[in-house]
mmCIF file of C-alpha atoms in Angstrom:
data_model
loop_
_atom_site.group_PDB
_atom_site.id
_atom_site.type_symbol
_atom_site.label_atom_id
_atom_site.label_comp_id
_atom_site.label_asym_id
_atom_site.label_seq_id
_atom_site.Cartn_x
_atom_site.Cartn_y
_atom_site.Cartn_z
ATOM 1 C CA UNK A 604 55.212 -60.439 5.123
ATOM 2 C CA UNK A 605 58.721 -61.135 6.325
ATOM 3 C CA UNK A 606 59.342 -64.936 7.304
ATOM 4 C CA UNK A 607 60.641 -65.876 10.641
ATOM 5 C CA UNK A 608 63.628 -66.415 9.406
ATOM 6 C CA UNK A 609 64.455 -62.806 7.793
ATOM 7 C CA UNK A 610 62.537 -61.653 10.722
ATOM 8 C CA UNK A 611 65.495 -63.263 12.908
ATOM 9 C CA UNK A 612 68.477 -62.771 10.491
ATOM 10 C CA UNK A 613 66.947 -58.636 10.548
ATOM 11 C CA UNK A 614 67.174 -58.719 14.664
ATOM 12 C CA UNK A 615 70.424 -60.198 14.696
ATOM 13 C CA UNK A 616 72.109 -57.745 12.405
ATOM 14 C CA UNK A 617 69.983 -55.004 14.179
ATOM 15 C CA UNK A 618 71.767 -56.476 16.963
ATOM 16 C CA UNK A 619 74.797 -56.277 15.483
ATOM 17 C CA UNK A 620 75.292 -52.658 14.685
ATOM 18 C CA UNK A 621 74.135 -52.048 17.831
ATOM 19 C CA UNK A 622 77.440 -53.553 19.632
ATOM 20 C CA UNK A 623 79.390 -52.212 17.092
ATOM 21 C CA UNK A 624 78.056 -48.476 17.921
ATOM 22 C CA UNK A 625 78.534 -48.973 21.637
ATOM 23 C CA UNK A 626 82.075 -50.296 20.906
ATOM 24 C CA UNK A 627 82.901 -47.176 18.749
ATOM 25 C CA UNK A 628 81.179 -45.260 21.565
ATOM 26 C CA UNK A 629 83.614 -46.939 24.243
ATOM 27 C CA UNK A 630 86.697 -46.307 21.911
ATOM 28 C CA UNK A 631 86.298 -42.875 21.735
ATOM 29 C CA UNK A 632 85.475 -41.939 25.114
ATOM 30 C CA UNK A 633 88.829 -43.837 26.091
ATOM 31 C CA UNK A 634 90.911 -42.475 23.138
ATOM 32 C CA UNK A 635 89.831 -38.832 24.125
ATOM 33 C CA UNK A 636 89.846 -39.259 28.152
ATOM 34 C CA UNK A 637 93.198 -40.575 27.439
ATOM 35 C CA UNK A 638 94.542 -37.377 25.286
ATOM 36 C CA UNK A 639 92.581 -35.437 28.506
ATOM 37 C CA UNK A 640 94.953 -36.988 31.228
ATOM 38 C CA UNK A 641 98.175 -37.633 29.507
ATOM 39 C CA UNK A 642 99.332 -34.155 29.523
ATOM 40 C CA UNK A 643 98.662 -33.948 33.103
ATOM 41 C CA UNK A 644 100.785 -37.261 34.043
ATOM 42 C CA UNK A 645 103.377 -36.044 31.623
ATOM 43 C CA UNK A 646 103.750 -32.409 33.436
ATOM 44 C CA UNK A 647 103.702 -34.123 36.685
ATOM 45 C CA UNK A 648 106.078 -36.773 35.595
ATOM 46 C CA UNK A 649 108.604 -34.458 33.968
ATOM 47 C CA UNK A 650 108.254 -31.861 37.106
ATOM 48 C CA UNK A 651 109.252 -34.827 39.298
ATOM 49 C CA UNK A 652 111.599 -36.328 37.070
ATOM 50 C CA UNK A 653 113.869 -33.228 36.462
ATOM 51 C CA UNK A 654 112.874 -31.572 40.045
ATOM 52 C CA UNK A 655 114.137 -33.847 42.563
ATOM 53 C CA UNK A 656 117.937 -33.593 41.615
ATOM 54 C CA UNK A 657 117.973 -30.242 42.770
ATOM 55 C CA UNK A 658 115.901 -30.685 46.577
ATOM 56 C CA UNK A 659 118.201 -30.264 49.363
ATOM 57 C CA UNK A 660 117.696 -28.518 52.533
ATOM 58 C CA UNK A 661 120.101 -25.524 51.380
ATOM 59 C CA UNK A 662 117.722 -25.429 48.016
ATOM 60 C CA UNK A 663 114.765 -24.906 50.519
ATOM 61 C CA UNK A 664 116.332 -22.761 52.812
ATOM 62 C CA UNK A 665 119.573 -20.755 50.777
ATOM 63 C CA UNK A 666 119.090 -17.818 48.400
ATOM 64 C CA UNK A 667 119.828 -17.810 44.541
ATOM 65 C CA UNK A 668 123.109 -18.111 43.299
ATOM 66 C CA UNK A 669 125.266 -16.394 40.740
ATOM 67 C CA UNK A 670 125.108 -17.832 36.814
ATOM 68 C CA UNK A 671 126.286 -20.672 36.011
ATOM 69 C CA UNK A 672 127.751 -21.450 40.027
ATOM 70 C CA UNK A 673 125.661 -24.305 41.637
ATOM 71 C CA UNK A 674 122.060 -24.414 42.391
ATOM 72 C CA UNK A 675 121.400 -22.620 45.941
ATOM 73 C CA UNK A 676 118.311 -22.491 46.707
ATOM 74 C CA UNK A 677 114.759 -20.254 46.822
ATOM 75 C CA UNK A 678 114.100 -19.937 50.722
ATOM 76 C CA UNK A 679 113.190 -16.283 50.047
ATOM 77 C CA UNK A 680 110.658 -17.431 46.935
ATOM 78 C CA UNK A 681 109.195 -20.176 49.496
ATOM 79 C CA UNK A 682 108.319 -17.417 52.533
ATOM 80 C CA UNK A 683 107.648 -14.840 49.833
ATOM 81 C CA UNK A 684 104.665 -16.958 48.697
ATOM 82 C CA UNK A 685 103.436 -17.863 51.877
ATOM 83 C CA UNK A 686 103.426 -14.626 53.252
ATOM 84 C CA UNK A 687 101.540 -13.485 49.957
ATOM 85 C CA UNK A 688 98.975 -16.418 50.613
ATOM 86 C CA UNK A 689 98.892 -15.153 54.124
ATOM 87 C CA UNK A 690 98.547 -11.334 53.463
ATOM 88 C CA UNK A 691 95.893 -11.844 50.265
ATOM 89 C CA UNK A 692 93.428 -14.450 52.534
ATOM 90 C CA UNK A 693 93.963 -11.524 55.452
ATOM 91 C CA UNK A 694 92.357 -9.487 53.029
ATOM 92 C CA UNK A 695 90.071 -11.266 50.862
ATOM 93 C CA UNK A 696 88.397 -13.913 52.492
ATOM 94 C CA UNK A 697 86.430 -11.613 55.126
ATOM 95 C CA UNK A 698 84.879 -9.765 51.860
ATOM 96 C CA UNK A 699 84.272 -12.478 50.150
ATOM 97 C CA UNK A 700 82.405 -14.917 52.846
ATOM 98 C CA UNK A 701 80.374 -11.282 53.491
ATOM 99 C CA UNK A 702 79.635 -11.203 49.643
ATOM 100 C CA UNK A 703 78.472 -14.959 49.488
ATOM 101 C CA UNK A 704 76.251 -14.782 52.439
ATOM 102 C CA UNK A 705 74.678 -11.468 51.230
ATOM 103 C CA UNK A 706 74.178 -13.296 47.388
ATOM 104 C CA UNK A 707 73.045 -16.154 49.150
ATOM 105 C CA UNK A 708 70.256 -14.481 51.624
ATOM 106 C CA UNK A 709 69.204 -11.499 49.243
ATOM 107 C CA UNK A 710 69.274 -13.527 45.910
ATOM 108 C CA UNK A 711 66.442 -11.741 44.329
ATOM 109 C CA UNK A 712 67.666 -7.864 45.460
ATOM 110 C CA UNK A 713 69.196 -5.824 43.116
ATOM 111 C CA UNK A 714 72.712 -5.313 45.044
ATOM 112 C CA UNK A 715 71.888 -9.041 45.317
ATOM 113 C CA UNK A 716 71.610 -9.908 41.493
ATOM 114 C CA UNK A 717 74.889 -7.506 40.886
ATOM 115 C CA UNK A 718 77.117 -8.937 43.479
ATOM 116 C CA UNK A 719 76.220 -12.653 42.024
ATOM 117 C CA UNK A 720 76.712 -11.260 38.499
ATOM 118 C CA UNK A 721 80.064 -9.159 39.567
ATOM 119 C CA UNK A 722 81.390 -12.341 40.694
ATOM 120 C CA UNK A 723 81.146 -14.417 38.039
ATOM 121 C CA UNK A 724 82.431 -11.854 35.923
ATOM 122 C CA UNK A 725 85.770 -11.827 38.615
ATOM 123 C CA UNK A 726 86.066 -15.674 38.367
ATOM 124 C CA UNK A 727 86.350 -15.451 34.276
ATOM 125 C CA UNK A 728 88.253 -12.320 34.338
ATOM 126 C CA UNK A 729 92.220 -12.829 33.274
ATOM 127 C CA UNK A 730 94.348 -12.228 35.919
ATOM 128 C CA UNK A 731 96.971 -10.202 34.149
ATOM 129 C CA UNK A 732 94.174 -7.211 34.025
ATOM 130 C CA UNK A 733 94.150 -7.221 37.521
ATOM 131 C CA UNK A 734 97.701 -7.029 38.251
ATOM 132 C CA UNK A 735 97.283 -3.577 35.541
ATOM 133 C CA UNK A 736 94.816 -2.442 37.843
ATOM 134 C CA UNK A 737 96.350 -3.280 41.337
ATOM 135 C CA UNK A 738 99.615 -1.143 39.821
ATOM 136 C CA UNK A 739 97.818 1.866 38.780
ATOM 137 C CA UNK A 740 96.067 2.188 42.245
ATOM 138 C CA UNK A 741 98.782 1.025 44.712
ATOM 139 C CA UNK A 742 101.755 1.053 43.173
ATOM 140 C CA UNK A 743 102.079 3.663 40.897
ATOM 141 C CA UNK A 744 101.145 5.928 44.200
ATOM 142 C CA UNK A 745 103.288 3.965 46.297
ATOM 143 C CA UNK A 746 106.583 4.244 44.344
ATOM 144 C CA UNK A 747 107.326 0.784 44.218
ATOM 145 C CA UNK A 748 106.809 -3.233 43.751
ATOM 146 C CA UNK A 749 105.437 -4.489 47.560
ATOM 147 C CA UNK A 750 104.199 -7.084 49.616
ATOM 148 C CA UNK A 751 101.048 -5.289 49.656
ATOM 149 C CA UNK A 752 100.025 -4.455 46.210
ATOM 150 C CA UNK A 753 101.179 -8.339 45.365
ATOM 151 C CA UNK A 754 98.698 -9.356 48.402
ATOM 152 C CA UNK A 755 95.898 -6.834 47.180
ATOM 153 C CA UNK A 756 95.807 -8.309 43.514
ATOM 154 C CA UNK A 757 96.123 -11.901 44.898
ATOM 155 C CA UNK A 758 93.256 -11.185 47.476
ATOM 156 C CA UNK A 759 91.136 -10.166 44.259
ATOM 157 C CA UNK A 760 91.784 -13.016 42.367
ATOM 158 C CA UNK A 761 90.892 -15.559 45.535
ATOM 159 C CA UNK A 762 87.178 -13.383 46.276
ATOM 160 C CA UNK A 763 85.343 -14.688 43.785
ATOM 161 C CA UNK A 764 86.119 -18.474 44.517
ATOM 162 C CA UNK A 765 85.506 -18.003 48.245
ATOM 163 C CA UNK A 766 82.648 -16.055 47.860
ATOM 164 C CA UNK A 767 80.489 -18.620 45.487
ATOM 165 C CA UNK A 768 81.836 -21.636 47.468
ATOM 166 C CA UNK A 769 80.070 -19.595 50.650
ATOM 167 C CA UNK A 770 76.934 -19.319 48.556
ATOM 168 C CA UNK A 771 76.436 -22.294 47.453
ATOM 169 C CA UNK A 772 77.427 -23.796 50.909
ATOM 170 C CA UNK A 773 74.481 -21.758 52.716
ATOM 171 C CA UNK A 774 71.853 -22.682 49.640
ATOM 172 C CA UNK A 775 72.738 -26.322 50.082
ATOM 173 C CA UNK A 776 71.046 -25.907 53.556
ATOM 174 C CA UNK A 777 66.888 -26.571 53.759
ATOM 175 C CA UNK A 778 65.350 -23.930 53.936
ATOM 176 C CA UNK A 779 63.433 -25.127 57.122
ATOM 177 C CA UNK A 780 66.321 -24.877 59.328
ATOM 178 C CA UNK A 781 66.126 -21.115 59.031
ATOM 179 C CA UNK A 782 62.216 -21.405 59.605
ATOM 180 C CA UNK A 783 63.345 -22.609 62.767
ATOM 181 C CA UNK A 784 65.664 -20.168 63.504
ATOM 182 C CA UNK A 785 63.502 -17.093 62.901
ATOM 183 C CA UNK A 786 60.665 -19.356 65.050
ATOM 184 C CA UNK A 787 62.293 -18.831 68.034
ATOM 185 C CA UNK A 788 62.714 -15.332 67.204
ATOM 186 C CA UNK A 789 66.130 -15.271 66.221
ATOM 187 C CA UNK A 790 67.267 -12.181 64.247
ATOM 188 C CA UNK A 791 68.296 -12.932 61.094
ATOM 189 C CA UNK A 792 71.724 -12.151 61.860
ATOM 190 C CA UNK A 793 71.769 -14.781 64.118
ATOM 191 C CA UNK A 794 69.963 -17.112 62.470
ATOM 192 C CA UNK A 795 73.115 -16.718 59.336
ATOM 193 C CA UNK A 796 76.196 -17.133 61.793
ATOM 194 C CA UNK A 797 75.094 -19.401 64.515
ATOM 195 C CA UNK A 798 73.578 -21.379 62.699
ATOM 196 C CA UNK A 799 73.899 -21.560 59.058
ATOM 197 C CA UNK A 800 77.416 -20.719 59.050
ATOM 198 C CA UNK A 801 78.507 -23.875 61.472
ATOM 199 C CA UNK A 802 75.718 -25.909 59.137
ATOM 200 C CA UNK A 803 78.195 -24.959 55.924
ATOM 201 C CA UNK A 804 81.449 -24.296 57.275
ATOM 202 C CA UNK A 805 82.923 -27.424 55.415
ATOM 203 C CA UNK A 806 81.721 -26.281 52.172
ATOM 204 C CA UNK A 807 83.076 -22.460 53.040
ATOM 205 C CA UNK A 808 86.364 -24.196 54.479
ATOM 206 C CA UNK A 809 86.464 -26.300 51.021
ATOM 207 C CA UNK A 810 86.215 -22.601 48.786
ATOM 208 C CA UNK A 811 88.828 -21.385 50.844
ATOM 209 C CA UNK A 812 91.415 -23.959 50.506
ATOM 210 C CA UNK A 813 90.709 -23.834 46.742
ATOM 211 C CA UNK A 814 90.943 -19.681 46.687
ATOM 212 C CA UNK A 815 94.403 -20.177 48.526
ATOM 213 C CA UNK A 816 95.494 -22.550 46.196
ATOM 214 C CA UNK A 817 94.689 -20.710 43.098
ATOM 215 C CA UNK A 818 96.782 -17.554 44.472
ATOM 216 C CA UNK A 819 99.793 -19.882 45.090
ATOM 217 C CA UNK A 820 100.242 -20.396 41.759
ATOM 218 C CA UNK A 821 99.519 -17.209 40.349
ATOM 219 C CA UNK A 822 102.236 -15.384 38.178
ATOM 220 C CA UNK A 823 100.647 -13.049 36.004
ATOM 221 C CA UNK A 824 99.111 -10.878 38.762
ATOM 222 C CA UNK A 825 102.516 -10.831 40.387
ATOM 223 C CA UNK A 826 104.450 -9.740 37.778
ATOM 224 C CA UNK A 827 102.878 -5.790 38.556
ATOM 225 C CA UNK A 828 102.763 -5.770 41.830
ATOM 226 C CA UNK A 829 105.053 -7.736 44.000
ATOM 227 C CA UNK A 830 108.353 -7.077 42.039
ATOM 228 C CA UNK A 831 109.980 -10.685 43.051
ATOM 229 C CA UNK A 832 113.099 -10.358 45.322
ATOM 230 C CA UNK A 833 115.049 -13.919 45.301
ATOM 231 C CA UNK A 834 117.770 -13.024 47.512
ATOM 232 C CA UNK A 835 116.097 -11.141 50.277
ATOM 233 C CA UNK A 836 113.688 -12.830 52.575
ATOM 234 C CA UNK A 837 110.639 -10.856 53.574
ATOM 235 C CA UNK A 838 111.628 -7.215 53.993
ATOM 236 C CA UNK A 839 108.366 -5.254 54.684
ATOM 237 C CA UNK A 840 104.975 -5.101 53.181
ATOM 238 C CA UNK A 841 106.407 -1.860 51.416
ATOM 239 C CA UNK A 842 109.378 -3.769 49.656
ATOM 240 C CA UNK A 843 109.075 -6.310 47.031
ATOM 241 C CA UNK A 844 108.840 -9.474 47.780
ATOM 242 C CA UNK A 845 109.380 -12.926 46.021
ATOM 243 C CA UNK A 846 107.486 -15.502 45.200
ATOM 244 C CA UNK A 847 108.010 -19.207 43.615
ATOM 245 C CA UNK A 848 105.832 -18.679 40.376
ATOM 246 C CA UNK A 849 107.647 -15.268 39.946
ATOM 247 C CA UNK A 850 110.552 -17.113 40.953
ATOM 248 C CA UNK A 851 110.137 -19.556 37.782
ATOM 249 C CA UNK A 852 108.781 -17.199 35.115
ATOM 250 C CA UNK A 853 112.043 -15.464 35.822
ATOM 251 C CA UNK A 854 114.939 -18.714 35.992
ATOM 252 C CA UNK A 855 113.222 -20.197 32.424
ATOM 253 C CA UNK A 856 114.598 -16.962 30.574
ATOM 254 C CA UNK A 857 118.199 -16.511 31.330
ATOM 255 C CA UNK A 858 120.667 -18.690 29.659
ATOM 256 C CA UNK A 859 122.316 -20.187 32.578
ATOM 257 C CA UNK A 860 121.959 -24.118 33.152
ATOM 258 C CA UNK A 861 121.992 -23.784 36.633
ATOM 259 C CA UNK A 862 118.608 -21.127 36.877
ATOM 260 C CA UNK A 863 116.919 -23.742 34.706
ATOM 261 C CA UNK A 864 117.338 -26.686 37.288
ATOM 262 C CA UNK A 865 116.961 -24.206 39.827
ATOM 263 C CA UNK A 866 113.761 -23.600 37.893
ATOM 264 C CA UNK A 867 112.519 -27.507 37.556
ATOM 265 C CA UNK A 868 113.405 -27.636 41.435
ATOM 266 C CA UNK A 869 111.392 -24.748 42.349
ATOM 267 C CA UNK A 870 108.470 -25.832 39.785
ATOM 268 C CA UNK A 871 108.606 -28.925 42.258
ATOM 269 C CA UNK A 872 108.243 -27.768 45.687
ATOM 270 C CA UNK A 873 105.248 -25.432 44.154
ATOM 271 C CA UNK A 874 103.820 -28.678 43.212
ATOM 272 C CA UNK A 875 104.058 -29.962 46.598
ATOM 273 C CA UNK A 876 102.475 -27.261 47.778
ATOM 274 C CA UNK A 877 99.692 -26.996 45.778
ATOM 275 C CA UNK A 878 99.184 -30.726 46.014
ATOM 276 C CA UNK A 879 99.576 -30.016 49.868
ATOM 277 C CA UNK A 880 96.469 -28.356 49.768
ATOM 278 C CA UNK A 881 94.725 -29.644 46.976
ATOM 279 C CA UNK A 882 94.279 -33.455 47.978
ATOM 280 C CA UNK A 883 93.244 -32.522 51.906
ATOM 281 C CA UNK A 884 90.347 -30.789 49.731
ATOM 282 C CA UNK A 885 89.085 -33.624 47.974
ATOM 283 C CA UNK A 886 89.275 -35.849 51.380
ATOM 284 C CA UNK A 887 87.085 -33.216 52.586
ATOM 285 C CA UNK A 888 84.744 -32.803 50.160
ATOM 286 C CA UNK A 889 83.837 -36.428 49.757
ATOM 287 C CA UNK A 890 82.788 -35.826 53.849
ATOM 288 C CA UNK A 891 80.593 -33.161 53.261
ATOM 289 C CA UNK A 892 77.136 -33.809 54.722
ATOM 290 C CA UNK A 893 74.272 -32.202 55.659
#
C-alpha cells in the first residue's frame, strides 16, 4: 500500500501532466487559429495597401485606359456588376424563396426530399459548370456574350443559398404558431405568407444578402456568359456587359503596369462592396429573434 506521501507526490505529478496537456492543447489551438486568420488579414491588408493609390472619383466613374497611359477608371465594371446583382436576384430569388418554403412545408414528399437534395447538390456544385451550361442554352442560341445569360448563371448560383436560408428560417418557427393559424381556419396558403413569412423574414432577408453577395464576386460563371465590356457602360441585356471580378481576372494578365494597379484598385472597391453587404448581415443576424 502506497504511503501518503507517494500517494501525494503521484497526485501532484498527475497534476502536473495535466497542465502541461491543457497548455499544449492551448498552443495549438492558437498556433493553428492563427495560420486560419493570417491569410485573411494579409489579403485584406495587401488589397488595401496597394488599392487605395489608385481611388479617385474618375477611377470610379471613367472607363479603362490604353496600356501603359494612366489608370482611368472601371465605372462601366462598377454598374456592370450591379446591374448583374440586380438582373440575377430579379430572377432567382422568387424561385428560390418558392423552393425553400415548399422544402420546408412538404419535407417528407418526394418532390419535397428532391428539391432539398437538388439544392444541396447546387450549393457544392463549381460554378464554372454552370457558366458551360448557361452558354450552351442561352448563348450559343443567342449569338452572343449578354447581360442576360451573365444574370441567368448568376441567378443559379444565388438559388440555392436563398432557398435553404428560407427553409431553415420557416423551421426555426414552433410549430404551434401554424396550429394556430390553421385553428382559425386559415388556408394553408395563408397560414405560410401572412404569417410565417413576416415570423422569418429576417432570416430570409439574411440568405438573401448572403446570395447577393456571393454573385458579386463571382468570376468563373461570368467568364461564359457575360463577355465583360470595360469601356461601355450598360448597353442592353442582349450585349455584353462588364463586371469588376471579370474586370480583374482580365487586368492581372496583360503586361502593362498600369492594368495591374488598375487591377489592385478595382480588387478594392469589390471589397468594399462585398464588405458593404457582408457586415450589415452579421448586425442582423445577431438580432434575429423569435
Amino acid at each position: 500500500m502506497d504511503s501518503p506521501k507517494n500517494a501525494t507526490n503521484s497526485l501532484t505529478n498527475s497534476l502536473t501532466i495535466r497542465i502541461i496537456k491543457e497548455k499544449i492543447f492551448l498552443i495549438s489551438i492558437a498556433v493553428f487559429t492563427a495560420a486560419a486568420i493570417i491569410p485573411l488579414f494579409h489579403i485584406i491588408y495587401s488589397v488595401i495597401v496597394r488599392g487605395i493609390p489608385a481611388l479617385s472619383i474618375e477611377f470610379l466613374l471613367g472607363s479603362l485606359p490604353a496600356p501603359n497611359d494612366g489608370l482611368g477608371g472601371i465605372g462601366p465594371a462598377i454598374a456592370g456588376t450591379f446591374v448583374l446583382v440586380f438582373l440575377s436576384s430579379l430572377i432567382g430569388l422568387p424561385i428560390a424563396i418558392l423552393a425553400g418554403i415548399y422544402s420546408a412545408e412538404y419535407p417528407n414528399s418526394i418532390l419535397g426530399r428532391l428539391t432539398k437534395t437538388l439544392l444541396q447538390i447546387m450549393l457544392e456544385f463549381p460554378t464554372i459548370l454552370v457558366g458551360v451550361f448557361v452558354m450552351q442554352v442561352v448563348v450559343i442560341p443567342m449569338g452572343s456574350y449578354s447581360a442576360l445569360a451573365g444574370a441567368f448563371a448568376l441567378a443559379i448560383v444565388m438559388m440555392p443559398y436563398v432557398a435553404i436560408s428560407t427553409e431553415e428560417a420557416l423551421k426555426e418557427i414552433p410549430f404551434t404558431y401554424r396550429e394556430a393559424g390553421f385553428s382559425l381556419g386559415l388556408s394553408r396558403f395563408k397560414v405560410v405568407f401572412h404569417i410565417l413569412m413576416k415570423m422569418a423574414r429576417k432570416g430570409i432577408l439574411t440568405g438573401v444578402l448572403i446570395g447577393m453577395a456571393k454573385v458579386a464576386g463571382e468570376t468563373a460563371p461570368l467568364l461564359f456568359s457575360a463577355g465583360g465590356s470595360s469601356r461601355i457602360y450598360f448597353a442592353g441585356l442582349d450585349k455584353p456587359v462588364g463586371a469588376i471580378p471579370l474586370l480583374i481576372y482580365n487586368l492581372i494578365q496583360q503586361p502593362y503596369e498600369n492594368y495591374h494597379q488598375i487591377a489592385w484598385g478595382a480588387a478594392l472597391v469589390l471589397m468594399l462592396i462585398f464588405l458593404g453587404i457582408f457586415i450589415p448581415i452579421r448586425l442582423k443576424i445577431k438580432e434575429v429573434k423569435l
